[in-house]
PDB file of C-alpha atoms (C1' of nucleotides) in Angstrom:
ATOM      1  CA  MET A  24     -17.582 -33.878 -20.938  1.00 46.00           C
ATOM      2  CA  SER A  25     -21.037 -31.639 -21.880  1.00 38.00           C
ATOM      3  CA  ASN A  26     -22.791 -31.266 -24.736  1.00 39.00           C
ATOM      4  CA  GLU A  27     -22.564 -27.614 -24.547  1.00 35.00           C
ATOM      5  CA  THR A  28     -18.458 -28.128 -24.172  1.00 35.00           C
ATOM      6  CA  LYS A  29     -18.352 -30.313 -26.511  1.00 37.00           C
ATOM      7  CA  ASP A  30     -19.735 -28.385 -28.739  1.00 35.00           C
ATOM      8  CA  LEU A  31     -17.886 -25.536 -27.762  1.00 35.00           C
ATOM      9  CA  PHE A  32     -14.565 -27.219 -28.156  1.00 36.00           C
ATOM     10  CA  ASN A  33     -15.526 -28.249 -31.452  1.00 36.00           C
ATOM     11  CA  TYR A  34     -16.435 -25.083 -32.479  1.00 35.00           C
ATOM     12  CA  GLN A  35     -12.717 -23.613 -30.903  1.00 37.00           C
ATOM     13  CA  TYR A  36     -10.148 -26.037 -30.898  1.00 37.00           C
ATOM     14  CA  PRO A  37     -11.081 -28.328 -33.275  1.00 33.00           C
ATOM     15  CA  SER A  38      -8.637 -30.693 -32.415  1.00 37.00           C
ATOM     16  CA  SER A  39      -7.414 -29.910 -30.024  1.00 40.00           C
ATOM     17  CA  PHE A  40      -5.376 -31.794 -27.249  1.00 42.00           C
ATOM     18  CA  LEU A  41      -4.279 -31.414 -23.948  1.00 44.00           C
ATOM     19  CA  LEU A  42      -1.170 -32.785 -22.522  1.00 44.00           C
ATOM     20  CA  TYR A  43      -0.550 -32.011 -18.965  1.00 44.00           C
ATOM     21  CA  GLU A  44       1.985 -32.501 -16.541  1.00 42.00           C
ATOM     22  CA  MET A  45       2.565 -31.482 -13.099  1.00 43.00           C
ATOM     23  CA  MET A  46       5.937 -30.723 -11.614  1.00 42.00           C
ATOM     24  CA  ASN A  47       7.473 -30.060  -8.707  1.00 41.00           C
ATOM     25  CA  LEU A  48       9.751 -27.482  -8.647  1.00 36.00           C
ATOM     26  CA  PRO A  49      12.449 -27.324  -6.992  1.00 36.00           C
ATOM     27  CA  SER A  50      14.183 -29.763  -4.872  1.00 35.00           C
ATOM     28  CA  SER A  51      12.821 -28.210  -2.171  1.00 35.00           C
ATOM     29  CA  THR A  52       9.523 -28.266  -3.011  1.00 34.00           C
ATOM     30  CA  PRO A  53       8.209 -31.720   0.095  1.00 35.00           C
ATOM     31  CA  SER A  54       7.499 -33.915  -2.303  1.00 34.00           C
ATOM     32  CA  SER A  55       6.672 -36.877  -1.068  1.00 34.00           C
ATOM     33  CA  ASP A  56       9.622 -38.826  -2.000  1.00 35.00           C
ATOM     34  CA  GLY A  57      12.307 -36.456  -2.937  1.00 34.00           C
ATOM     35  CA  ASN A  58      12.330 -36.803  -6.514  1.00 36.00           C
ATOM     36  CA  ASN A  59      11.241 -34.925  -8.224  1.00 35.00           C
ATOM     37  CA  CYS A  60       8.152 -36.987  -9.783  1.00 36.00           C
ATOM     38  CA  LEU A  61       5.176 -36.162  -8.323  1.00 36.00           C
ATOM     39  CA  ASP A  62       3.887 -38.319  -5.189  1.00 35.00           C
ATOM     40  CA  PRO A  63       1.271 -40.473  -6.938  1.00 33.00           C
ATOM     41  CA  SER A  64      -0.133 -41.118  -3.387  1.00 34.00           C
ATOM     42  CA  SER A  65      -1.186 -37.744  -2.964  1.00 35.00           C
ATOM     43  CA  TYR A  66      -3.060 -36.576  -6.211  1.00 36.00           C
ATOM     44  CA  SER A  67      -4.361 -39.309  -8.613  1.00 37.00           C
ATOM     45  CA  TYR A  68      -4.846 -37.602 -12.056  1.00 37.00           C
ATOM     46  CA  ASP A  69      -7.518 -39.485 -13.222  1.00 38.00           C
ATOM     47  CA  SER A  70      -9.263 -39.095  -9.373  1.00 39.00           C
ATOM     48  CA  LEU A  71      -8.372 -35.141 -10.043  1.00 36.00           C
ATOM     49  CA  LEU A  72     -10.345 -35.094 -13.537  1.00 34.00           C
ATOM     50  CA  GLN A  73     -13.191 -36.873 -11.811  1.00 38.00           C
ATOM     51  CA  LYS A  74     -13.565 -35.081  -8.837  1.00 37.00           C
ATOM     52  CA  THR A  75     -12.878 -31.706 -10.410  1.00 35.00           C
ATOM     53  CA  PHE A  76     -13.238 -32.010 -14.082  1.00 35.00           C
ATOM     54  CA  GLY A  77     -16.085 -34.731 -13.804  1.00 34.00           C
ATOM     55  CA  LEU A  78     -14.293 -36.677 -16.710  1.00 35.00           C
ATOM     56  CA  SER A  79     -13.879 -40.268 -16.763  1.00 35.00           C
ATOM     57  CA  PRO A  80     -10.318 -41.686 -17.148  1.00 33.00           C
ATOM     58  CA  SER A  81     -11.272 -43.626 -20.111  1.00 32.00           C
ATOM     59  CA  SER A  82     -12.158 -40.271 -21.851  1.00 31.00           C
ATOM     60  CA  SER A  83      -8.037 -39.775 -23.130  1.00 31.00           C
ATOM     61  CA  GLU A  84      -4.800 -40.461 -21.934  1.00 32.00           C
ATOM     62  CA  VAL A  85      -3.335 -38.106 -19.858  1.00 35.00           C
ATOM     63  CA  PHE A  86       0.644 -37.646 -19.748  1.00 40.00           C
ATOM     64  CA  HIS A  87       2.696 -36.468 -17.086  1.00 39.00           C
ATOM     65  CA  SER A  88       6.054 -35.803 -16.986  1.00 39.00           C
ATOM     66  CA  SER A  89       8.018 -34.551 -14.857  1.00 37.00           C
ATOM     67  CA  ILE A  90      10.179 -31.706 -14.730  1.00 36.00           C
ATOM     68  CA  ASP A  91      12.312 -30.588 -12.800  1.00 37.00           C
ATOM     69  CA  GLN A  92      13.484 -26.712 -13.449  1.00 37.00           C
ATOM     70  CA  GLU A  93      12.348 -25.299 -16.446  1.00 37.00           C
ATOM     71  CA  SER A  94      15.387 -24.509 -17.860  1.00 36.00           C
ATOM     72  CA  LYS A  95      15.844 -28.267 -17.543  1.00 39.00           C
ATOM     73  CA  ARG A  96      12.395 -29.134 -18.494  1.00 38.00           C
ATOM     74  CA  TYR A  97      12.644 -31.365 -21.618  1.00 37.00           C
ATOM     75  CA  ALA A  98      15.408 -32.526 -21.197  1.00 34.00           C
ATOM     76  CA  SER A  99      15.901 -33.845 -17.468  1.00 33.00           C
ATOM     77  CA  SER A 100      13.995 -36.203 -16.766  1.00 32.00           C
ATOM     78  CA  ASP A 101      15.148 -38.967 -17.024  1.00 31.00           C
ATOM     79  CA  VAL A 102      13.952 -39.125 -13.221  1.00 32.00           C
ATOM     80  CA  THR A 103      10.947 -39.777 -14.496  1.00 31.00           C
ATOM     81  CA  CYS A 104       7.888 -40.948 -13.210  1.00 31.00           C
ATOM     82  CA  GLU A 105       7.600 -43.636 -15.113  1.00 31.00           C
ATOM     83  CA  THR A 106       4.262 -43.120 -14.074  1.00 29.00           C
ATOM     84  CA  PRO A 107       2.369 -46.601 -13.421  1.00 29.00           C
ATOM     85  CA  ALA A 108      -0.813 -46.478 -15.323  1.00 28.00           C
ATOM     86  CA  ARG A 109      -1.996 -43.694 -13.584  1.00 31.00           C
ATOM     87  CA  VAL A 110      -0.688 -40.628 -13.747  1.00 32.00           C
ATOM     88  CA  SER A 111      -0.152 -38.763 -10.687  1.00 31.00           C
ATOM     89  CA  ALA A 112      -0.193 -34.717 -10.125  1.00 34.00           C
ATOM     90  CA  SER A 113       1.781 -33.585  -7.243  1.00 35.00           C
ATOM     91  CA  SER A 114       2.076 -30.384  -5.937  1.00 37.00           C
ATOM     92  CA  SER A 115       4.500 -29.026  -4.798  1.00 36.00           C
ATOM     93  CA  SER A 116       3.609 -26.958  -1.609  1.00 36.00           C
ATOM     94  CA  SER A 117       6.563 -25.015  -1.261  1.00 35.00           C
ATOM     95  CA  GLU A 118       4.536 -21.882  -0.632  1.00 35.00           C
ATOM     96  CA  ALA A 119       7.175 -20.669   0.899  1.00 34.00           C
ATOM     97  CA  GLY A 120       8.749 -18.467  -1.318  1.00 34.00           C
ATOM     98  CA  ARG A 121       5.655 -16.609  -1.288  1.00 36.00           C
ATOM     99  CA  PRO A 122       5.993 -13.012  -1.078  1.00 35.00           C
ATOM    100  CA  GLY A 123       8.822 -13.432  -3.699  1.00 36.00           C
ATOM    101  CA  GLU A 124       9.034 -14.967  -6.710  1.00 38.00           C
ATOM    102  CA  ASP A 125       7.799 -11.952  -8.535  1.00 39.00           C
ATOM    103  CA  SER A 126       9.040  -8.602  -5.560  1.00 37.00           C
ATOM    104  CA  GLY A 127      12.441 -10.871  -6.298  1.00 37.00           C
ATOM    105  CA  LYS A 128      12.824  -9.759  -9.626  1.00 39.00           C
ATOM    106  CA  SER A 129      10.717  -6.620  -9.564  1.00 39.00           C
ATOM    107  CA  GLN A 130      12.961  -5.406  -6.751  1.00 41.00           C
ATOM    108  CA  LYS A 131      15.752  -6.026  -8.567  1.00 41.00           C
ATOM    109  CA  LYS A 132      15.700  -3.340 -10.897  1.00 41.00           C
ATOM    110  CA  ARG A 133      14.164  -1.021  -8.636  1.00 40.00           C
ATOM    111  CA  GLU A 134      16.858  -1.719  -5.879  1.00 42.00           C
ATOM    112  CA  LEU A 135      19.234  -0.727  -8.786  1.00 40.00           C
ATOM    113  CA  SER A 136      17.814   2.343  -9.285  1.00 41.00           C
ATOM    114  CA  GLU A 137      16.586   3.300  -6.209  1.00 41.00           C
ATOM    115  CA  ASP A 138      20.312   1.944  -5.106  1.00 40.00           C
ATOM    116  CA  ALA A 139      21.899   4.814  -5.984  1.00 37.00           C
ATOM    117  CA  SER A 140      20.172   6.228  -3.718  1.00 38.00           C
ATOM    118  CA  GLU A 141      21.669   6.106   0.404  1.00 36.00           C
ATOM    119  CA  GLU A 142      19.773   3.977   2.365  1.00 37.00           C
ATOM    120  CA  ASN A 143      18.819   1.169   0.142  1.00 36.00           C
ATOM    121  CA  GLN A 144      22.805   0.565   0.135  1.00 35.00           C
ATOM    122  CA  SER A 145      22.084  -2.203   2.507  1.00 34.00           C
ATOM    123  CA  SER A 146      18.875  -3.373   1.497  1.00 33.00           C
ATOM    124  CA  LYS A 147      20.431  -4.305  -2.024  1.00 33.00           C
ATOM    125  CA  LYS A 148      22.250  -6.796  -0.096  1.00 32.00           C
ATOM    126  CA  VAL A 149      20.408  -7.709   2.150  1.00 33.00           C
ATOM    127  CA  GLY A 150      17.498  -8.372  -0.288  1.00 33.00           C
ATOM    128  CA  LYS A 151      19.652  -9.976  -2.463  1.00 36.00           C
ATOM    129  CA  ALA A 152      20.942 -12.644  -0.018  1.00 34.00           C
ATOM    130  CA  LYS A 153      16.956 -12.443   0.383  1.00 36.00           C
ATOM    131  CA  LYS A 154      16.040 -12.846  -3.345  1.00 37.00           C
ATOM    132  CA  LYS A 155      18.323 -15.605  -2.686  1.00 40.00           C
ATOM    133  CA  GLU A 156      16.246 -17.736  -0.516  1.00 41.00           C
ATOM    134  CA  GLU A 157      13.311 -16.714  -1.893  1.00 41.00           C
ATOM    135  CA  LYS A 158      14.633 -18.105  -5.619  1.00 40.00           C
ATOM    136  CA  LYS A 159      15.412 -21.522  -4.795  1.00 45.00           C
ATOM    137  CA  GLN A 160      11.832 -22.388  -3.307  1.00 51.00           C
ATOM    138  CA  ARG A 161       9.837 -21.460  -6.079  1.00 57.00           C
ATOM    139  CA  GLU A 162       6.262 -21.530  -6.403  1.00 65.00           C
ATOM    140  CA  PRO A 163       4.795 -24.750  -7.443  1.00 71.00           C
ATOM    141  CA  ARG A 164       4.234 -25.113 -11.114  1.00 75.00           C
ATOM    142  CA  VAL A 165       2.063 -27.091 -13.002  1.00 79.00           C
ATOM    143  CA  SER A 166       2.305 -27.243 -16.857  1.00 77.00           C
ATOM    144  CA  PHE A 167       0.098 -27.978 -19.329  1.00 77.00           C
ATOM    145  CA  MET A 168       0.783 -29.501 -22.775  1.00 80.00           C
ATOM    146  CA  THR A 169      -2.499 -28.650 -25.131  1.00 79.00           C
ATOM    147  CA  LYS A 170      -2.872 -29.018 -28.669  1.00 78.00           C
ATOM    148  CA  SER A 171      -4.661 -25.708 -30.113  1.00 74.00           C
ATOM    149  CA  GLU A 172      -3.683 -23.755 -32.703  1.00 73.00           C
ATOM    150  CA  VAL A 173      -3.531 -20.735 -30.652  1.00 74.00           C
ATOM    151  CA  ASP A 174      -1.120 -19.567 -28.016  1.00 73.00           C
ATOM    152  CA  HIS A 175      -3.064 -18.199 -25.356  1.00 74.00           C
ATOM    153  CA  LEU A 176      -5.386 -20.686 -23.836  1.00 70.00           C
ATOM    154  CA  GLU A 177      -8.111 -18.839 -21.528  1.00 74.00           C
ATOM    155  CA  ASP A 178      -8.453 -19.766 -18.324  1.00 76.00           C
ATOM    156  CA  GLY A 179     -10.745 -17.455 -16.816  1.00 80.00           C
ATOM    157  CA  TYR A 180      -8.014 -15.181 -15.299  1.00 84.00           C
ATOM    158  CA  ARG A 181      -6.566 -12.169 -16.601  1.00 87.00           C
ATOM    159  CA  TRP A 182      -3.072 -12.353 -17.324  1.00 90.00           C
ATOM    160  CA  ARG A 183      -0.867  -9.137 -18.888  1.00 91.00           C
ATOM    161  CA  LYS A 184       1.742 -10.167 -20.863  1.00 93.00           C
ATOM    162  CA  TYR A 185       5.374  -8.783 -19.968  1.00 93.00           C
ATOM    163  CA  GLY A 186       7.716 -10.523 -21.489  1.00 91.00           C
ATOM    164  CA  GLN A 187       8.227 -12.765 -24.466  1.00 91.00           C
ATOM    165  CA  LYS A 188      11.908 -14.311 -24.981  1.00 90.00           C
ATOM    166  CA  ALA A 189      13.527 -16.597 -27.521  1.00 88.00           C
ATOM    167  CA  VAL A 190      13.064 -19.926 -26.853  1.00 86.00           C
ATOM    168  CA  LYS A 191      17.165 -22.072 -27.441  1.00 82.00           C
ATOM    169  CA  ASN A 192      16.241 -24.726 -29.818  1.00 80.00           C
ATOM    170  CA  SER A 193      12.816 -23.204 -30.917  1.00 81.00           C
ATOM    171  CA  GLN A 194      11.261 -21.273 -33.571  1.00 81.00           C
ATOM    172  CA  TYR A 195       8.787 -20.369 -31.396  1.00 86.00           C
ATOM    173  CA  PRO A 196       9.088 -17.801 -28.662  1.00 88.00           C
ATOM    174  CA  ARG A 197       8.073 -18.234 -24.808  1.00 91.00           C
ATOM    175  CA  SER A 198       5.604 -15.544 -23.265  1.00 92.00           C
ATOM    176  CA  TYR A 199       5.576 -14.280 -20.272  1.00 93.00           C
ATOM    177  CA  TYR A 200       2.076 -13.887 -18.380  1.00 92.00           C
ATOM    178  CA  ARG A 201       1.380 -12.324 -15.377  1.00 90.00           C
ATOM    179  CA  CYS A 202      -2.173 -12.347 -13.117  1.00 89.00           C
ATOM    180  CA  THR A 203      -3.762  -8.824 -13.331  1.00 87.00           C
ATOM    181  CA  THR A 204      -5.545  -9.130  -9.839  1.00 84.00           C
ATOM    182  CA  GLN A 205      -3.941  -7.010  -7.175  1.00 77.00           C
ATOM    183  CA  ARG A 206      -1.535  -9.014  -5.065  1.00 77.00           C
ATOM    184  CA  CYS A 207      -2.280 -11.942  -6.758  1.00 82.00           C
ATOM    185  CA  ASN A 208       2.003 -13.162  -8.293  1.00 80.00           C
ATOM    186  CA  VAL A 209       0.632 -16.176 -10.372  1.00 86.00           C
ATOM    187  CA  LYS A 210       2.277 -16.114 -13.626  1.00 89.00           C
ATOM    188  CA  LYS A 211       2.336 -18.620 -16.496  1.00 89.00           C
ATOM    189  CA  ARG A 212       4.126 -19.245 -19.115  1.00 90.00           C
ATOM    190  CA  VAL A 213       3.062 -20.134 -22.566  1.00 89.00           C
ATOM    191  CA  GLU A 214       4.851 -21.842 -25.149  1.00 87.00           C
ATOM    192  CA  ARG A 215       5.019 -23.780 -27.991  1.00 85.00           C
ATOM    193  CA  SER A 216       6.502 -27.082 -28.465  1.00 81.00           C
ATOM    194  CA  PHE A 217       9.315 -26.971 -30.708  1.00 74.00           C
ATOM    195  CA  GLN A 218       8.992 -30.863 -31.542  1.00 76.00           C
ATOM    196  CA  ASP A 219       5.563 -30.206 -32.457  1.00 79.00           C
ATOM    197  CA  PRO A 220       4.044 -26.257 -33.181  1.00 79.00           C
ATOM    198  CA  THR A 221       0.929 -27.917 -32.825  1.00 82.00           C
ATOM    199  CA  VAL A 222       1.410 -28.027 -29.199  1.00 83.00           C
ATOM    200  CA  VAL A 223       1.024 -25.096 -26.688  1.00 84.00           C
ATOM    201  CA  ILE A 224       2.999 -26.077 -23.646  1.00 84.00           C
ATOM    202  CA  THR A 225       1.675 -23.772 -20.787  1.00 85.00           C
ATOM    203  CA  THR A 226       2.913 -23.310 -17.232  1.00 86.00           C
ATOM    204  CA  TYR A 227       1.597 -22.233 -14.489  1.00 86.00           C
ATOM    205  CA  GLU A 228       3.452 -20.484 -11.189  1.00 85.00           C
ATOM    206  CA  GLY A 229       1.882 -19.736  -7.967  1.00 82.00           C
ATOM    207  CA  LYS A 230      -1.445 -19.279  -6.894  1.00 80.00           C
ATOM    208  CA  HIS A 231      -4.229 -17.461  -7.368  1.00 82.00           C
ATOM    209  CA  ASN A 232      -5.358 -15.673  -3.398  1.00 78.00           C
ATOM    210  CA  HIS A 233      -8.709 -14.768  -5.396  1.00 80.00           C
ATOM    211  CA  PRO A 234     -11.660 -15.852  -6.757  1.00 77.00           C
ATOM    212  CA  ILE A 235     -11.776 -16.024 -10.727  1.00 75.00           C
ATOM    213  CA  PRO A 236     -12.644 -12.948 -12.151  1.00 70.00           C
ATOM    214  CA  THR A 237     -16.416 -13.686 -12.917  1.00 56.00           C
ATOM    215  CA  ASN A 238     -16.738 -11.473 -16.078  1.00 54.00           C
ATOM    216  CA  LEU A 239     -15.466 -14.388 -18.484  1.00 45.00           C
ATOM    217  CA  ARG A 240     -16.796 -14.392 -22.130  1.00 44.00           C
ATOM    218  CA  GLY A 241     -19.672 -16.769 -20.745  1.00 40.00           C
ATOM    219  CA  SER A 242     -19.548 -19.876 -21.211  1.00 40.00           C
ATOM    220  CA  SER A 243     -16.979 -19.277 -24.046  1.00 43.00           C
ATOM    221  CA  ALA A 244     -14.186 -19.283 -21.351  1.00 43.00           C
ATOM    222  CA  ALA A 245     -15.434 -22.529 -19.789  1.00 41.00           C
ATOM    223  CA  ALA A 246     -15.410 -24.044 -23.159  1.00 39.00           C
ATOM    224  CA  ALA A 247     -12.221 -23.445 -23.816  1.00 42.00           C
ATOM    225  CA  MET A 248     -11.040 -24.535 -20.930  1.00 43.00           C
ATOM    226  CA  TYR A 249     -12.624 -27.928 -21.944  1.00 38.00           C
ATOM    227  CA  SER A 250     -10.763 -26.999 -25.159  1.00 39.00           C
ATOM    228  CA  ALA A 251      -8.102 -27.504 -24.545  1.00 38.00           C
ATOM    229  CA  ASN A 252      -9.077 -31.038 -24.857  1.00 37.00           C
ATOM    230  CA  PHE A 253      -7.290 -34.070 -24.999  1.00 33.00           C
ATOM    231  CA  ILE A 254      -7.118 -36.816 -27.157  1.00 30.00           C
ATOM    232  CA  ASN A 255      -4.403 -39.802 -27.342  1.00 32.00           C
ATOM    233  CA  PRO A 256      -1.446 -37.559 -26.934  1.00 32.00           C
ATOM    234  CA  ARG A 257       0.565 -40.525 -26.578  1.00 33.00           C
ATOM    235  CA  SER A 258       2.638 -40.158 -29.827  1.00 31.00           C
ATOM    236  CA  LEU A 259       3.031 -36.757 -29.071  1.00 33.00           C
ATOM    237  CA  THR A 260       4.431 -36.839 -25.832  1.00 35.00           C
ATOM    238  CA  HIS A 261       6.851 -39.399 -26.882  1.00 35.00           C
ATOM    239  CA  GLU A 262       8.125 -38.018 -29.397  1.00 34.00           C
ATOM    240  CA  MET A 263       7.878 -34.537 -28.057  1.00 35.00           C
ATOM    241  CA  PHE A 264       8.601 -35.203 -24.430  1.00 35.00           C
ATOM    242  CA  PRO A 265      11.499 -37.789 -24.114  1.00 33.00           C
ATOM    243  CA  THR A 266      11.220 -38.009 -20.717  1.00 32.00           C
ATOM    244  CA  ALA A 267       8.043 -37.763 -19.971  1.00 33.00           C
ATOM    245  CA  ALA A 268       5.885 -40.614 -18.853  1.00 30.00           C
ATOM    246  CA  TYR A 269       3.180 -41.587 -20.420  1.00 30.00           C
ATOM    247  CA  THR A 270      -0.396 -43.125 -19.024  1.00 30.00           C
ATOM    248  CA  SER A 271      -2.642 -44.992 -20.303  1.00 29.00           C
ATOM    249  CA  GLY A 272      -5.903 -45.521 -19.899  1.00 28.00           C
ATOM    250  CA  GLY A 273      -5.329 -41.948 -17.819  1.00 29.00           C
ATOM    251  CA  SER A 274      -7.942 -39.019 -18.698  1.00 31.00           C
ATOM    252  CA  ALA A 275      -6.728 -35.489 -19.763  1.00 31.00           C
ATOM    253  CA  ALA A 276      -7.716 -32.348 -18.154  1.00 30.00           C
ATOM    254  CA  SER A 277      -8.081 -29.943 -19.904  1.00 31.00           C
ATOM    255  CA  THR A 278      -7.650 -26.281 -18.287  1.00 32.00           C
ATOM    256  CA  TYR A 279      -8.430 -23.521 -20.132  1.00 33.00           C
ATOM    257  CA  GLY A 280      -8.804 -22.715 -23.510  1.00 32.00           C
ATOM    258  CA  TYR A 281      -8.365 -19.985 -25.554  1.00 32.00           C
ATOM    259  CA  GLY A 282     -10.270 -17.761 -27.024  1.00 31.00           C
ATOM    260  CA  PRO A 283     -10.698 -17.500 -30.551  1.00 31.00           C
ATOM    261  CA  SER A 284      -7.431 -14.840 -30.988  1.00 31.00           C
ATOM    262  CA  GLY A 285      -3.707 -15.972 -30.253  1.00 31.00           C
ATOM    263  CA  TYR A 286      -0.964 -14.229 -30.147  1.00 32.00           C
ATOM    264  CA  GLY A 287      -2.539 -10.986 -30.371  1.00 32.00           C
ATOM    265  CA  ASN A 288      -5.717 -11.441 -29.524  1.00 34.00           C
ATOM    266  CA  ALA A 289      -8.497 -11.541 -32.338  1.00 32.00           C
ATOM    267  CA  ASN A 290     -11.314 -11.340 -29.692  1.00 34.00           C
ATOM    268  CA  PRO A 291     -11.827  -7.991 -28.533  1.00 31.00           C
ATOM    269  CA  ASN A 292     -13.563  -9.242 -25.072  1.00 34.00           C
ATOM    270  CA  SER A 293     -11.372 -12.696 -24.869  1.00 33.00           C
ATOM    271  CA  TYR A 294      -8.151 -11.597 -25.230  1.00 32.00           C
ATOM    272  CA  GLN A 295      -6.325 -11.636 -22.059  1.00 33.00           C
ATOM    273  CA  GLU A 296      -8.610 -13.945 -19.852  1.00 35.00           C
ATOM    274  CA  TYR A 297      -7.644 -17.057 -19.126  1.00 35.00           C
ATOM    275  CA  ARG A 298      -8.768 -19.933 -16.477  1.00 36.00           C
ATOM    276  CA  HIS A 299      -5.696 -20.653 -14.724  1.00 35.00           C
ATOM    277  CA  GLN A 300      -5.030 -23.510 -13.696  1.00 36.00           C
ATOM    278  CA  GLY A 301      -2.763 -22.805  -9.980  1.00 35.00           C
ATOM    279  CA  GLY A 302       0.254 -24.606  -9.150  1.00 34.00           C
ATOM    280  CA  GLU A 303      -1.468 -27.720  -7.848  1.00 36.00           C
ATOM    281  CA  TYR A 304      -4.550 -29.490  -7.054  1.00 38.00           C
ATOM    282  CA  GLU A 305      -6.076 -27.550  -5.075  1.00 38.00           C
ATOM    283  CA  LEU A 306      -5.991 -24.503  -7.353  1.00 38.00           C
ATOM    284  CA  LEU A 307      -7.297 -26.661  -9.397  1.00 39.00           C
ATOM    285  CA  LYS A 308     -10.307 -27.078  -7.298  1.00 39.00           C
ATOM    286  CA  GLU A 309     -10.659 -23.498  -6.931  1.00 39.00           C
ATOM    287  CA  ILE A 310     -11.016 -23.237 -10.668  1.00 37.00           C
ATOM    288  CA  VAL A 311     -12.037 -25.967 -11.951  1.00 39.00           C
ATOM    289  CA  PRO A 312     -15.647 -26.720  -9.574  1.00 34.00           C
ATOM    290  CA  SER A 313     -17.168 -23.737 -10.803  1.00 36.00           C
ATOM    291  CA  ILE A 314     -16.428 -24.236 -14.382  1.00 36.00           C
ATOM    292  CA  PHE A 315     -16.235 -27.734 -15.212  1.00 36.00           C
ATOM    293  CA  PHE A 316     -18.352 -29.388 -13.325  1.00 34.00           C
ATOM    294  CA  LYS A 317     -21.621 -27.302 -13.913  1.00 36.00           C
ATOM    295  CA  GLN A 318     -21.632 -28.711 -17.805  1.00 36.00           C
ATOM    296  CA  GLU A 319     -21.349 -32.498 -15.709  1.00 34.00           C
ATOM    297  CA  PRO A 320     -25.227 -33.515 -17.549  1.00 41.00           C
TER     298      PRO A 320
ATOM    299  C1'  DC B  27      -7.608   7.401 -21.208  1.00 68.46           C
ATOM    300  C1'  DG B  28      -6.331   3.358 -18.801  1.00 68.46           C
ATOM    301  C1'  DG B  29      -5.206  -1.239 -19.602  1.00 68.46           C
ATOM    302  C1'  DT B  30      -2.227  -3.712 -22.478  1.00 68.46           C
ATOM    303  C1'  DT B  31       1.347  -5.572 -25.853  1.00 68.46           C
ATOM    304  C1'  DT B  32       5.860  -4.856 -27.474  1.00 68.46           C
ATOM    305  C1'  DT B  33      10.451  -4.810 -27.146  1.00 68.46           C
ATOM    306  C1'  DG B  34      15.644  -3.978 -25.616  1.00 68.46           C
ATOM    307  C1'  DA B  35      17.916  -3.707 -21.897  1.00 68.46           C
ATOM    308  C1'  DC B  36      18.950  -5.724 -17.481  1.00 68.46           C
ATOM    309  C1'  DC B  37      20.020  -9.540 -14.304  1.00 68.46           C
ATOM    310  C1'  DC B  38      21.096 -13.776 -12.327  1.00 68.46           C
ATOM    311  C1'  DG B  39      21.905 -18.479 -12.083  1.00 68.46           C
ATOM    312  C1'  DC B  40      24.670 -21.875 -13.966  1.00 68.46           C
ATOM    313  C1'  DG B  41      28.121 -24.238 -16.488  1.00 68.46           C
ATOM    314  C1'  DC B  42      32.436 -24.260 -18.760  1.00 68.46           C
TER     315       DC B  42
ATOM    316  C1'  DG C  28      36.208 -15.095 -15.191  1.00 68.46           C
ATOM    317  C1'  DC C  29      32.935 -15.511 -19.480  1.00 68.46           C
ATOM    318  C1'  DG C  30      28.777 -16.316 -22.207  1.00 68.46           C
ATOM    319  C1'  DC C  31      24.678 -18.426 -22.564  1.00 68.46           C
ATOM    320  C1'  DG C  32      19.549 -18.991 -21.720  1.00 68.46           C
ATOM    321  C1'  DG C  33      16.013 -17.667 -18.630  1.00 68.46           C
ATOM    322  C1'  DG C  34      13.299 -14.276 -16.647  1.00 68.46           C
ATOM    323  C1'  DT C  35      11.478  -9.789 -15.838  1.00 68.46           C
ATOM    324  C1'  DC C  36      11.548  -4.341 -15.728  1.00 68.46           C
ATOM    325  C1'  DA C  37      10.027  -0.879 -18.107  1.00 68.46           C
ATOM    326  C1'  DA C  38       9.203   2.744 -22.027  1.00 68.46           C
ATOM    327  C1'  DA C  39       7.103   3.433 -25.886  1.00 68.46           C
ATOM    328  C1'  DA C  40       3.157   1.385 -29.001  1.00 68.46           C
ATOM    329  C1'  DC C  41      -1.221  -0.228 -29.242  1.00 68.46           C
ATOM    330  C1'  DC C  42      -5.848  -0.111 -28.607  1.00 68.46           C
ATOM    331  C1'  DG C  43     -11.068  -0.577 -27.632  1.00 68.46           C
TER     332       DG C  43
END
DNA sequence: CGGTTTTGACCCGCGC
DNA sequence: GCGCGGGTCAAAACCG
C-alpha cells in the first residue's frame, strides 16, 4: 500500500479492514465444480490482489465465504469452500441473465400498470416466463465485508439508492443501489453485519459496461478503496460468518472506500460515488488497476 | 431544477 | 394457499 493510500486510509478509516467474499450465485453458474464454491484454480485471491492491487498476500488475511443465494447467505455455507491456504475468488459468469435482472423487475411494475392496456396482456405472460429465466440466472455477485463506520463505500462509480429494507435478524437495514450510468445494470447492496455492526457487507451484482467515472474526488476515491482495509478479519469472520472459510496468509484487498459520509452523505461531493468491484475478477481488473496500481510505489 | 434519497407499496419466490 | 422475507418501484421529499 502506498503511503498516500495509507495516509488516506488512516485518515478516513482508521480501523477498517476488509473482509471479502466472492460468490457465485446461482447454481447455474459455470463455476467449476458445481458447488457454489469458487474455483480456486480460476482466481487466486492472492494473485488477484497482487496483480490488481499490488498487495502482497502477507499484508492481511482474507476470508472467503461461499455464499449461495443471498437469502441464504450466511446460513448456507456448510458447503464451504474450505479454502485452503489461499482464498480463491471465483467468477461466475453467467452473464446470461444480462438484459434482465433489472429489466425483470422493472418490467414487472410496468407491466402491471400497463397491462391494463390491451396489447400487454400477452407480453405479461411471456414476460413472466421470461423473467423467471432471467431471474434464475442472476449475475455474478461479489460481496465484500469491510470494517468501517460508514456504510457507503466509495468505489468510484456513481450509485443511486433505490431501496432500503429491514433485514431480518438484524437491526440494520439493507440498502439497494444501482449504477447511475445509463444502461449499466450493476447493482449493489449494502448492509451491516448484525453480528458485528462495525462490519459493512457490500455485495455487487453485475458488471459495469462503462469506464469508471473520472470525476472522482481525486485520490480520496482511491484512498477510499484502499481504505476498506484488511486487517485480520479472522475473528470477525468466524463469528460473523460461521460458514465463511477463512484463510490465513492470504491477503485482502479493499475494494472501495467511503467518503466521509455515510448513509446520508455528509460529504456533498462524494455522497454517491464509489468504486465498484464488479462481480468478478475481470471486473476487478477493470476497475482496480487504474487506481491501485498507480499507488504502488 | 435536476438528481438523489426516503419510504410505503407491491411483486415474487419459497417454505410450511 | 398463506405468510414471510427479499427485492424493486415510484411518488414525494430533499438537497446542492
